[in-house]
Short mmCIF file of C-alpha atoms in Angstrom, two decimals:
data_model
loop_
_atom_site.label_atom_id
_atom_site.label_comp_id
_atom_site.label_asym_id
_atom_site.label_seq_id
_atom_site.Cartn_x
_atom_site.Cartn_y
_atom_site.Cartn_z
CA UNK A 27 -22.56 -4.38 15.97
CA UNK A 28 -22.68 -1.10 14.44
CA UNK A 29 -20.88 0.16 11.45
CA UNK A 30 -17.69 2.44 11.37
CA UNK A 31 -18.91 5.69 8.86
CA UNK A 32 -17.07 8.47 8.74
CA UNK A 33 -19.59 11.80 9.45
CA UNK A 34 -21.09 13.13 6.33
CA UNK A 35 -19.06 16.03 5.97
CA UNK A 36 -15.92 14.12 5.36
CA UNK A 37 -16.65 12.90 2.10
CA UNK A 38 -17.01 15.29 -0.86
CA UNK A 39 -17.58 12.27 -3.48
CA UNK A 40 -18.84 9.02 -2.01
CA UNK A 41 -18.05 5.68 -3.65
CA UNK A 42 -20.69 5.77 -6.64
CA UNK A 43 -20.78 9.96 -6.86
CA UNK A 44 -19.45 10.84 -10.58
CA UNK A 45 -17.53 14.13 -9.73
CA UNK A 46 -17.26 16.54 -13.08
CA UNK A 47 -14.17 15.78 -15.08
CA UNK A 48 -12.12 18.59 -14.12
CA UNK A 49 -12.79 17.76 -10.03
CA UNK A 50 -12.13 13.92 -10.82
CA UNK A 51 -8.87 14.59 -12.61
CA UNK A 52 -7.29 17.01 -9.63
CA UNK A 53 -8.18 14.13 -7.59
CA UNK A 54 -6.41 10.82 -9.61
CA UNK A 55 -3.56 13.48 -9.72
CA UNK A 56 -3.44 14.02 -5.83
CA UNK A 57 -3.62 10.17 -5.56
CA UNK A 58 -0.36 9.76 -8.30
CA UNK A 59 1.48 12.27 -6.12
CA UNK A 60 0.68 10.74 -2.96
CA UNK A 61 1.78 7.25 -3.94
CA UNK A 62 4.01 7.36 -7.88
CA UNK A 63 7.52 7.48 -5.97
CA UNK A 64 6.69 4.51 -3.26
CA UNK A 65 5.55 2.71 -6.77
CA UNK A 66 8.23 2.46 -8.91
CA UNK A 67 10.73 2.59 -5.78
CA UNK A 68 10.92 -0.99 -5.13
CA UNK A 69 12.35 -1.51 -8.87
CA UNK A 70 14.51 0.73 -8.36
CA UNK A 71 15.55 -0.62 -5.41
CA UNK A 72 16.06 -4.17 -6.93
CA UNK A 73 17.55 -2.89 -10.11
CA UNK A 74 20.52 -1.38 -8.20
CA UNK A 75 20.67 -3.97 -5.48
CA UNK A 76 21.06 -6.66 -8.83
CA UNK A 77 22.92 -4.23 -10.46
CA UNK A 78 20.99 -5.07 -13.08
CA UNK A 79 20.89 -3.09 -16.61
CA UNK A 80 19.63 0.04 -17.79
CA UNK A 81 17.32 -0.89 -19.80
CA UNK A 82 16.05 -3.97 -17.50
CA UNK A 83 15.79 -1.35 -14.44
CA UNK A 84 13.86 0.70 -16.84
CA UNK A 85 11.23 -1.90 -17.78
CA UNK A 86 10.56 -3.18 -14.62
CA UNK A 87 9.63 0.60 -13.31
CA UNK A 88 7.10 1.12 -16.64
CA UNK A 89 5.86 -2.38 -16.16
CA UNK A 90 5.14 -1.43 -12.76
CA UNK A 91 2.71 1.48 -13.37
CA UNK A 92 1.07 -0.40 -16.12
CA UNK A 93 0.35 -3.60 -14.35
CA UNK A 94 -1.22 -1.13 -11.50
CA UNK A 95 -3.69 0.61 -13.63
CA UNK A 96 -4.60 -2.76 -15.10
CA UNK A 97 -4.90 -3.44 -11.23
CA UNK A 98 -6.61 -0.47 -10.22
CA UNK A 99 -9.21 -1.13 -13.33
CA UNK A 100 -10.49 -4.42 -12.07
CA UNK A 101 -10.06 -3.50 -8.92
CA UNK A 102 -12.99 -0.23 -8.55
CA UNK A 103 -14.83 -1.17 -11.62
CA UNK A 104 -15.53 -4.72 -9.99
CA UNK A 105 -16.09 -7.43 -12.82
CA UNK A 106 -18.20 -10.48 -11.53
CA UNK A 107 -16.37 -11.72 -7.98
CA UNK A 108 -13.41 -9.85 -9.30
CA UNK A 109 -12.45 -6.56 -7.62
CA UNK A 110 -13.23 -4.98 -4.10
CA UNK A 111 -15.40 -2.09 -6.23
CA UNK A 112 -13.81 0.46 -3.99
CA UNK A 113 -11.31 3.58 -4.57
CA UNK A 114 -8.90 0.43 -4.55
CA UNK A 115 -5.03 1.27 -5.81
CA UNK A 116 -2.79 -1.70 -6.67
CA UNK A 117 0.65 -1.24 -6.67
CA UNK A 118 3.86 -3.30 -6.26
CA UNK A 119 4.32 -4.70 -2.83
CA UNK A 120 6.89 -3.48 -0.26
CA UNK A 121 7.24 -6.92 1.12
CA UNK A 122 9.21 -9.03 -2.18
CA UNK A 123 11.74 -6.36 -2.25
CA UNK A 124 14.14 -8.08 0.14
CA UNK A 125 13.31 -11.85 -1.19
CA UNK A 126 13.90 -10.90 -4.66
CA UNK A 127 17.27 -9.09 -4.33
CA UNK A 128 18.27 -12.28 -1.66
CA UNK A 129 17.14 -14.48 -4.42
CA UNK A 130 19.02 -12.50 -7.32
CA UNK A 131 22.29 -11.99 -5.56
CA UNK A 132 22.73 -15.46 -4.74
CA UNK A 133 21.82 -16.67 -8.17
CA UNK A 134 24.75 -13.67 -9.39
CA UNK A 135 27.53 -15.04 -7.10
CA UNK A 136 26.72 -18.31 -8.62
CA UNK A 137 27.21 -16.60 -12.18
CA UNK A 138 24.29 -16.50 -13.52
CA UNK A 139 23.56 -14.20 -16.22
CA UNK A 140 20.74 -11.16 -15.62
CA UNK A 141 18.14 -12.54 -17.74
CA UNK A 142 17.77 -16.50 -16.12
CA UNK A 143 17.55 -14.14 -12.87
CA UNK A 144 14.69 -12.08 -14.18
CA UNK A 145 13.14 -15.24 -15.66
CA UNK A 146 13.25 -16.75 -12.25
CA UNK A 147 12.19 -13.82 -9.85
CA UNK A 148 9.51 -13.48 -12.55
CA UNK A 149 8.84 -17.09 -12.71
CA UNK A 150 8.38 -17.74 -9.00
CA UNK A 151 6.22 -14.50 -8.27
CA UNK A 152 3.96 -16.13 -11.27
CA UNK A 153 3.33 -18.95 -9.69
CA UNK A 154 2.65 -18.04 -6.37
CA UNK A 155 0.90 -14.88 -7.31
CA UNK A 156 -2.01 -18.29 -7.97
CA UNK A 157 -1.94 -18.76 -4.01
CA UNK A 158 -3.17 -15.47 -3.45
CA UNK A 159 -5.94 -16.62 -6.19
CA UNK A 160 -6.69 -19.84 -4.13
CA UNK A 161 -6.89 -17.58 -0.79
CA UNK A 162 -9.60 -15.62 -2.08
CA UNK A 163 -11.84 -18.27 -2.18
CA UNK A 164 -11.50 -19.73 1.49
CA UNK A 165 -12.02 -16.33 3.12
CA UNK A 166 -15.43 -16.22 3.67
CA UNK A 167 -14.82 -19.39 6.24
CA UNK A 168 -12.34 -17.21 8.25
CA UNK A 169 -15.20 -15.04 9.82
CA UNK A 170 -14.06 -16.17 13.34
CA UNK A 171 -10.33 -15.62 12.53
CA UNK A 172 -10.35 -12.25 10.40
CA UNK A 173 -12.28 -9.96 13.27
CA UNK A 174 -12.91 -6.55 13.26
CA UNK A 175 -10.15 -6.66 16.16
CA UNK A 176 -7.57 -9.17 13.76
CA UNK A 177 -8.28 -6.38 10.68
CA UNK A 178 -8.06 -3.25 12.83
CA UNK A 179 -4.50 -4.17 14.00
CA UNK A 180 -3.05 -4.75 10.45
CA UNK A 181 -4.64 -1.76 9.62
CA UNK A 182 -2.91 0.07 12.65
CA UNK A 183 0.43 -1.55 12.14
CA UNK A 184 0.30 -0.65 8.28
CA UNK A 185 -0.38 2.90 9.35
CA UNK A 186 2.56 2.82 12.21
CA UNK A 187 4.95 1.11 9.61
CA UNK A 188 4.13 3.50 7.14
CA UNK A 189 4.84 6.58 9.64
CA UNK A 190 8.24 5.31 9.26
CA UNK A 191 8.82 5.49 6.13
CA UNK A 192 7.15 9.36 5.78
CA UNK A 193 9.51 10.56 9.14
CA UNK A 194 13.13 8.96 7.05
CA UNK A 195 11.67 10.96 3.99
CA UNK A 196 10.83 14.18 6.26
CA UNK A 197 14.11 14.13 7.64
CA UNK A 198 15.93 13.86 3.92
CA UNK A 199 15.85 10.20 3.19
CA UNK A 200 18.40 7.58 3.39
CA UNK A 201 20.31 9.72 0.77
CA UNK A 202 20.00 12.34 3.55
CA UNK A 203 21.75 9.53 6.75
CA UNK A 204 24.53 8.58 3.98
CA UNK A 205 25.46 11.86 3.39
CA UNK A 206 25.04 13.41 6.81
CA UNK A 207 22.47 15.91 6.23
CA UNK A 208 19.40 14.06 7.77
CA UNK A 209 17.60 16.38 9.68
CA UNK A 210 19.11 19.49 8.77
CA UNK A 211 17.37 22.77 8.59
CA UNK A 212 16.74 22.62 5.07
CA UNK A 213 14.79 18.99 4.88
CA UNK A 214 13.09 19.61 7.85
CA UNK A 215 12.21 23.29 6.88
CA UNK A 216 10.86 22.44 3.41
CA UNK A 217 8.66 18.96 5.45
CA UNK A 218 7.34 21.52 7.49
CA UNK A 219 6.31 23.53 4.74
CA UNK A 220 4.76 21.00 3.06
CA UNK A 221 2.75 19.55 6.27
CA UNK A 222 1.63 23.31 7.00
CA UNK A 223 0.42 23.80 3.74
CA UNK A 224 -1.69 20.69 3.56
CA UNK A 225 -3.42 20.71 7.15
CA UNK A 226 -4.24 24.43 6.06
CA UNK A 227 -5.80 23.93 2.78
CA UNK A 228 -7.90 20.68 4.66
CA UNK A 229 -8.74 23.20 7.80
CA UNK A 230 -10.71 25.38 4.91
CA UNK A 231 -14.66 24.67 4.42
CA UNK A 232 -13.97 25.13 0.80
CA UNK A 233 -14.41 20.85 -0.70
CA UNK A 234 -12.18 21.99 -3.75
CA UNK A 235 -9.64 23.63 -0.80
CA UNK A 236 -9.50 20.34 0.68
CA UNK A 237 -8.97 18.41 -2.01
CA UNK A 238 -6.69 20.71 -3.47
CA UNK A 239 -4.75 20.21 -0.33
CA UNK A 240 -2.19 17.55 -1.05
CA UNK A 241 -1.69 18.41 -4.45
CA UNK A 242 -0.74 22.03 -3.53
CA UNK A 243 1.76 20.90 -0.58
CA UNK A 244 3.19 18.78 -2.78
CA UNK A 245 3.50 21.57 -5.84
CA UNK A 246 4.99 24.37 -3.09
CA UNK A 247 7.34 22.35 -2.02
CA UNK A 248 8.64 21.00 -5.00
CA UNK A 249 8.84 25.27 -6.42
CA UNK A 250 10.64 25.87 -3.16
CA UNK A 251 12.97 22.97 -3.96
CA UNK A 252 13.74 23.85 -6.88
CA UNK A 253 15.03 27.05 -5.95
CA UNK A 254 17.34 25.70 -3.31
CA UNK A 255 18.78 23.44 -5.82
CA UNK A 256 17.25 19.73 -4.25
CA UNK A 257 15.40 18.92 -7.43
CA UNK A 258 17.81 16.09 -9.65
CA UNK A 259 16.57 15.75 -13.43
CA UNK A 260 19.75 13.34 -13.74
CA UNK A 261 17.41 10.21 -13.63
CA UNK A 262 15.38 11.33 -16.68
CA UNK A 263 18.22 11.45 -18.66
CA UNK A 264 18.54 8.60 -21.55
CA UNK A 265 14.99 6.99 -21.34
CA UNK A 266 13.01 5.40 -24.39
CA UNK A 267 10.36 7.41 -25.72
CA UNK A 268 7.96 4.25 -24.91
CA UNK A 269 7.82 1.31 -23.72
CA UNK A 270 5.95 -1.37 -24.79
CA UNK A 271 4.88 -4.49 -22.88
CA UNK A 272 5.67 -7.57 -23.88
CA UNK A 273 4.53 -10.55 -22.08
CA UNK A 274 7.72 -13.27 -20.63
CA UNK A 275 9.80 -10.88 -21.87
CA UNK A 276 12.67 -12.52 -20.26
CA UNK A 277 11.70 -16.28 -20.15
CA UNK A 278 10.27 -18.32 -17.84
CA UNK A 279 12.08 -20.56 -15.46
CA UNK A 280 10.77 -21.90 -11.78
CA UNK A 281 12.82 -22.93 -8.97
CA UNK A 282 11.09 -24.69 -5.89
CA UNK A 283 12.66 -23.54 -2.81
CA UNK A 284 13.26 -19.68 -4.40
CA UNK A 285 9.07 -21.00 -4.60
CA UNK A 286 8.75 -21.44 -1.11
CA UNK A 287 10.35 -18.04 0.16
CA UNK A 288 8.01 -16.10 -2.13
CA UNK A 289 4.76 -18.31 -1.49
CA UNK A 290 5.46 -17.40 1.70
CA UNK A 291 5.55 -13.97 1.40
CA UNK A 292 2.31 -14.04 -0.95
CA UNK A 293 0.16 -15.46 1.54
CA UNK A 294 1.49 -12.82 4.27
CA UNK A 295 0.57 -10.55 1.53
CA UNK A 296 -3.68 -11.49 1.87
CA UNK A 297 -3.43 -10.20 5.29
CA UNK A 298 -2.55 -6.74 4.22
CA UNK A 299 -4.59 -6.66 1.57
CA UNK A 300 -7.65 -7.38 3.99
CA UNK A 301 -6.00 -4.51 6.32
CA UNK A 302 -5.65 -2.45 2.94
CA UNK A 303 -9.38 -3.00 2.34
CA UNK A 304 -11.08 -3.01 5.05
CA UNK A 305 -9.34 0.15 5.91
CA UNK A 306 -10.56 1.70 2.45
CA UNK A 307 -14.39 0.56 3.27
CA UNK A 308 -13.97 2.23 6.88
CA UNK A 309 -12.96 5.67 5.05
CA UNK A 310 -15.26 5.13 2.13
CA UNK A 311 -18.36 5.01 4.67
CA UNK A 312 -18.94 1.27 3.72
CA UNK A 313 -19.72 -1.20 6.03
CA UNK A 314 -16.74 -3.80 7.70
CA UNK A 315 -19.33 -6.72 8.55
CA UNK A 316 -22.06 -8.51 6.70
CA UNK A 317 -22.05 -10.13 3.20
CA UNK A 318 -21.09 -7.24 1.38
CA UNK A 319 -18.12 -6.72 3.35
CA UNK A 320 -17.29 -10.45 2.92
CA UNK A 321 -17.63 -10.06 -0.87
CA UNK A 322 -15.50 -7.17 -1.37
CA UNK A 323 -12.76 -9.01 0.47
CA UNK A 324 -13.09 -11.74 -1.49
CA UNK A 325 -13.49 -9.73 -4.72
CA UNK A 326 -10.52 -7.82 -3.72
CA UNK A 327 -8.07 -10.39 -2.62
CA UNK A 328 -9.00 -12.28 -6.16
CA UNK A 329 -7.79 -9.05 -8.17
CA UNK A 330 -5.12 -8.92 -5.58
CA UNK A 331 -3.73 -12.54 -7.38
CA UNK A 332 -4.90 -12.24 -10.97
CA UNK A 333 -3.05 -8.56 -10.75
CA UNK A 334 0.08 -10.49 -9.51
CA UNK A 335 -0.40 -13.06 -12.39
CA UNK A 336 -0.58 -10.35 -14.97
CA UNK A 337 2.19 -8.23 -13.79
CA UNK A 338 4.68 -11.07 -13.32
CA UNK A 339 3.69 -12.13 -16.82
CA UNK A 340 4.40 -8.40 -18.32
CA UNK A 341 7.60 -8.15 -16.02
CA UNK A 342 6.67 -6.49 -12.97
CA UNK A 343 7.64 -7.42 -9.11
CA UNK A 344 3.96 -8.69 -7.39
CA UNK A 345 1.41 -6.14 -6.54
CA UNK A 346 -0.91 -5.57 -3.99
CA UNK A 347 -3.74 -3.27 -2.60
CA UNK A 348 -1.74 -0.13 -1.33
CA UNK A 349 -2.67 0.99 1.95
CA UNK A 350 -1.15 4.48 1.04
CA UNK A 351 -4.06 5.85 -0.85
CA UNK A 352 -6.58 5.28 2.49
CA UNK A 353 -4.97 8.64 4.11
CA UNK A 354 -5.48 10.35 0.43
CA UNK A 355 -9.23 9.49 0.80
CA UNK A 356 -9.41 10.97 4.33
CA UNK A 357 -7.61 13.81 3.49
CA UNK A 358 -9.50 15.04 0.15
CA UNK A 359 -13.00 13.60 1.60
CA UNK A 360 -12.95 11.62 -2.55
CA UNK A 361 -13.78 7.86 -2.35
CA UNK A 362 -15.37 8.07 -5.91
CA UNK A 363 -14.15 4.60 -7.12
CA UNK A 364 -15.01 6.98 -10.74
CA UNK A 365 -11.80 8.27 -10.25
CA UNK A 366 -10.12 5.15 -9.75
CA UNK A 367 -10.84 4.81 -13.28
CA UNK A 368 -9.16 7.82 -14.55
CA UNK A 369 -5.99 6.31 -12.23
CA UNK A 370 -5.67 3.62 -14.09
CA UNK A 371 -5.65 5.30 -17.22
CA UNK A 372 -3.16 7.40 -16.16
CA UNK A 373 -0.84 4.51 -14.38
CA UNK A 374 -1.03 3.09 -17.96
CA UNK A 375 -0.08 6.17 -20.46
CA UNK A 376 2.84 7.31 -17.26
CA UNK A 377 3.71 3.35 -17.91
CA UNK A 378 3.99 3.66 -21.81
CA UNK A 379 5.91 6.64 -22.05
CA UNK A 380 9.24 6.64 -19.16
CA UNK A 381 9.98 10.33 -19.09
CA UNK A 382 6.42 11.24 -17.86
CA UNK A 383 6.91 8.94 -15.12
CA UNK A 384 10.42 9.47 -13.75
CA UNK A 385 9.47 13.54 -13.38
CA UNK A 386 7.25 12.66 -10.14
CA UNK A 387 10.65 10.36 -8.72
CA UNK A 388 12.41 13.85 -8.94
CA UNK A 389 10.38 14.98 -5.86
CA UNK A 390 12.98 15.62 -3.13
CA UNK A 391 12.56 13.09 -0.05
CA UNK A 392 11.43 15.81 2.54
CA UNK A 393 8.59 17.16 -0.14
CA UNK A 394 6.90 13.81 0.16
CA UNK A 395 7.62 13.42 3.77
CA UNK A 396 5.92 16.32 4.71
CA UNK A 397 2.48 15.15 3.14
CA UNK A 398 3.13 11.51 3.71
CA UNK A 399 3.30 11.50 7.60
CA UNK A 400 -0.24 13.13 7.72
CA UNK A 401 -1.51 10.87 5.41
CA UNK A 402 -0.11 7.71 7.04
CA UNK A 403 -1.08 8.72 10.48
CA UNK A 404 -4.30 8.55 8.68
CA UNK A 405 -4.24 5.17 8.10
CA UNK A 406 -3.41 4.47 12.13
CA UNK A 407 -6.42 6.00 12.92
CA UNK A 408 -8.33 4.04 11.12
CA UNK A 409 -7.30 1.41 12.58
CA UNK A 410 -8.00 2.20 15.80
CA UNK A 411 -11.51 2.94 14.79
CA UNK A 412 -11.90 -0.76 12.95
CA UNK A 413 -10.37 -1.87 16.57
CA UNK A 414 -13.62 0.00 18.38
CA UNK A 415 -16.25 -1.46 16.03
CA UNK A 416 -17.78 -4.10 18.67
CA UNK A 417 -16.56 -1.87 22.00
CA UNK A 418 -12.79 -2.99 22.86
CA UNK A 419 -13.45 -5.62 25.76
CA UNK A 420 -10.95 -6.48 27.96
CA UNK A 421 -10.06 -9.61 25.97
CA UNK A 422 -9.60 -7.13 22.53
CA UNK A 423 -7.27 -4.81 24.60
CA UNK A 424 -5.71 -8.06 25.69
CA UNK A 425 -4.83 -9.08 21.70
CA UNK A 426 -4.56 -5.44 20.57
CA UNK A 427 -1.64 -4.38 23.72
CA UNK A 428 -0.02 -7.77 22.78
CA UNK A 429 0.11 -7.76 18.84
CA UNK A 430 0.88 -3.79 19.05
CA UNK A 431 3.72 -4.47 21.42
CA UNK A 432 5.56 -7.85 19.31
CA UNK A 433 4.40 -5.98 15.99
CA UNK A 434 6.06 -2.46 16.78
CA UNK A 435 8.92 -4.33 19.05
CA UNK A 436 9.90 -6.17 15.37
CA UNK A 437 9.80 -2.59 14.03
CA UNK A 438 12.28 -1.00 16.01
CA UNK A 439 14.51 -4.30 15.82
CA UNK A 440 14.01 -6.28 13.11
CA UNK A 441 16.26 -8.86 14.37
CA UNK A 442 14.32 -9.47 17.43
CA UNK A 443 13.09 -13.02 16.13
CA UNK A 444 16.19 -13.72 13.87
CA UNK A 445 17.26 -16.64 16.81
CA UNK A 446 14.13 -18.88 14.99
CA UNK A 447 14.07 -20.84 12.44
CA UNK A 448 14.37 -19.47 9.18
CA UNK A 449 11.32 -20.67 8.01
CA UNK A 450 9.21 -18.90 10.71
CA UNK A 451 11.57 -15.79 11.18
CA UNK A 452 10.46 -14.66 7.65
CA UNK A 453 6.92 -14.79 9.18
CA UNK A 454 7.53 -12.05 11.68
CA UNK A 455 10.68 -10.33 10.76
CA UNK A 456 7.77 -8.03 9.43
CA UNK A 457 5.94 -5.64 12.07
CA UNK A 458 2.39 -6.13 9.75
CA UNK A 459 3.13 -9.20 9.63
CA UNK A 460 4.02 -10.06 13.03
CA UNK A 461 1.27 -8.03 14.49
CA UNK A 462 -1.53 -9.67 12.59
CA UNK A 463 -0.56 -13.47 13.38
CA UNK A 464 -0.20 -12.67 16.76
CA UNK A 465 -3.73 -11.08 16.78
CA UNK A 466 -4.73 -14.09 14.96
CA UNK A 467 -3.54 -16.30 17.56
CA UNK A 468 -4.47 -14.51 20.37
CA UNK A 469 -8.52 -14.42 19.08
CA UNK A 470 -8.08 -18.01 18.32
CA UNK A 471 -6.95 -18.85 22.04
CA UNK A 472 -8.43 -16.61 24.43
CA UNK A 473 -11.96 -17.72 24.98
CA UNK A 474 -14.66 -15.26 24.31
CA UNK A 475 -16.79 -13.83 27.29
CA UNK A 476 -19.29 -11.88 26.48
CA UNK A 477 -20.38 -10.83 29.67
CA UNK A 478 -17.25 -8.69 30.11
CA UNK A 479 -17.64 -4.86 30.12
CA UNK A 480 -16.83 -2.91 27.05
CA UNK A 481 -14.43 -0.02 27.62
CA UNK A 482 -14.82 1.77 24.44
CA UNK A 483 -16.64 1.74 21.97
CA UNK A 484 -17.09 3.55 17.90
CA UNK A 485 -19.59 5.77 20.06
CA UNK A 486 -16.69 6.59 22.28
CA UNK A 487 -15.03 8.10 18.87
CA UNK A 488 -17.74 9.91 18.06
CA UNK A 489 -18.22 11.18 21.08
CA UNK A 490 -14.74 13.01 21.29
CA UNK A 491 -15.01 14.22 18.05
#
């Protein structure tokens, strides 16, 4: 089985080149654009679904960026069996969002006051965040359930899910469908701007051009914003100078079935990270089989848990490996897992001090749409090309048409499950999630023939490129 490399020229900075300062900086700041807002969003989200303080709202979004440079730092630097040692970006997961503000509204019709909720929401992601810990270790005997084919379709449904997310912020944003203005000439004007600007700067031979690109799209659009009056400075407004952290800041309380949801949800959450990771080695021209492939997994999934632990200790919704930061890497050709470092330095000083890090949430929705839909589409391919590693047989087509179809059906309608048990609907209510058990399943049950003929292969890729 052959390896899935990118060709040379794609990569400016491999995984252990040490790019000058000055080059390694531009490119932690392209990742911080790409991937600051979908950061601190989801405690955002929760602090307004929870209605919850202020000042609580406030802490959860610095505690957020800290506890994902402390996560990015073990992550690339790799201590021991700790860390995947790649261009690795934690951040907090998507996935709790709902759970938590289900959770926290119950417990505030039942009158309970905001800071037993935060003690439990923080209590419960604690302890399960040692699940993801225990999963680490049992990995390496998954070899016949974790295939390329089982990884490749995360990875594609992360990058299809994602695509989402970048077309609602192209369009305007949710703001944008409340108000009525979705789609209008102005949002989808100032997206295209942005998307034209980036494939142009990456279509240059220039390596500085290209990874210049992002940053500039980003920077344009934002000027041009600003002079049609988009940009909102209101959420900077009354912010402490610093914050600092300070560990069970709220308590610490623990509630079994609130337990079970999230534990749940946590062990979902190693599937994406092995997407996440896999999908990082693919673009990082590492290799998606063998022991060193196995160990970065592990390594990775292991920082994915302690991460958790620390952040739900500091006050900070669960992390995980972000999938976003895969269609940076493609796009700027840097996988340096130096500059990693220089992320999580950053993610910790924008952390400590609020009114560095709410400037980059003032970025108007279609700004970031217009880079973000490249960049996740990025992440699809990849996918695909994880898919292709060992030629795509007719039994892979088999599991990939099936999981693609039940994974993107849940996408368009979430409630396409909601008729089983509640148990199992939170299983596959989510497209990722949905797509990778069934691709699970699916290699589990249909017998392997290896006599079948292949139909494509990572040659095949090449070839058309």
């Amino acid at each position: 089985m052959s390896d899935i490399t990118q060709s040379e020229s794609d990569l400016i900075y491999k995984l252990e080149d040490k790019p000058p300062m000055r080059q390694g900086l531009l490119g932690a700041i392209t990742h911080l654009l790409a991937i600051f807002v979908p950061m601190v969003t989801p405690a955002l989200i929760v602090g307004a679904s929870l209605k919850l303080s202020t000042e609580t709202t406030a802490y959860l979004v610095s505690m957020a960026m800290i506890a994902s440079g402390v996560g990015t730092w073990l992550q690339v630097n790799r201590y021991g069996r700790v860390g995947s040692g790649l261009l690795s970006i934690q951040s907090v997961n998507f996935s709790f969002v709902t759970a938590m503000i289900a959770i926290g509204t119950s417990m505030r019709s039942d009158g309970i006051h905001e800071e037993l909720i935060m003690s439990s929401l923080l209590g419960v992601s604690f302890v399960g965040a040692f699940l993801v810990v225990g999963s680490s270790f049992v990995l390496p005997y998954l070899r016949r359930v974790i295939t390329p084919t089982v990884s490749g379709v995360v990875v594609l449904m992360i990058g299809l899910s994602l695509i989402k997310v970048g077309i609602i912020d192209f369009g305007g944003g949710l703001a944008a469908k409340n108000s009525g203005t979705f789609g209008d000439y102005q949002n989808i004007g100032l997206g295209l701007l942005v998307l034209l600007v980036v494939i142009g700067f990456n279509c240059m031979r220039s390596p500085l051009m290209r990874m210049c690109g992002i940053a500039v799209g980003l920077m344009v659009g934002y000027l041009v914003a600003l002079c049609l009056g988009m940009v909102d400075f209101s959420v900077m407004r009354n912010l402490p100078l610093i914050t600092i952290p300070q560990p069970f800041k709220y308590g610490f309380s623990f509630d079994f079935h609130q337990f079970l949801v999230v534990g749940i949800i946590y062990l979902l959450s190693v599937l994406e990270a092995v997407g996440s990771i896999t999908a990082t080695a693919i673009v990082s021209q590492q290799p998606v089989e063998g022991d060193e492939y196995q160990q970065r997994l592990k390594g990775g999934v292991l920082a994915d848990g302690l991460v958790s632990v620390i952040a739900s200790a500091l006050g900070s919704l669960p992390l995980t490996t972000f999938a976003q930061n895969n269609g940076v890497i493609q796009m700027t050709g840097v996988a340096s897992r130096y500059v990693g470092k220089i992320i999580a330095v950053l993610l910790v000083i924008l952390g400590l001090f609020p009114v560095i890090g709410r400037f980059f949430t003032t970025f108007p929705a279609p700004v970031l749409g217009g880079a973000m839909t490249l960049m996740f589409s990025m992440i699809a391919i990849a996918g695909i090309r994880i898919i292709i590693t060992n030629g795509l047989k007719r039994r892979e087509t088999l599991i990939v048409a099936t999981s693609l179809g039940l994974g993107l059906g849940v996408s368009y309608d979430p409630a396409l499950f909601q008729a089983l048990p509640a148990s199992i609907y939170v299983l596959v209510e989510n497209p990722i999630c949905a797509g990778g058990l069934t691709a699970i399943i699916l290699n589990l049950l249909i017998p392997l023939r290896r006599e079948e003929p292949v139909i494509a292969t990572d040659a095949t890729v090449n070839e058309l490129e």
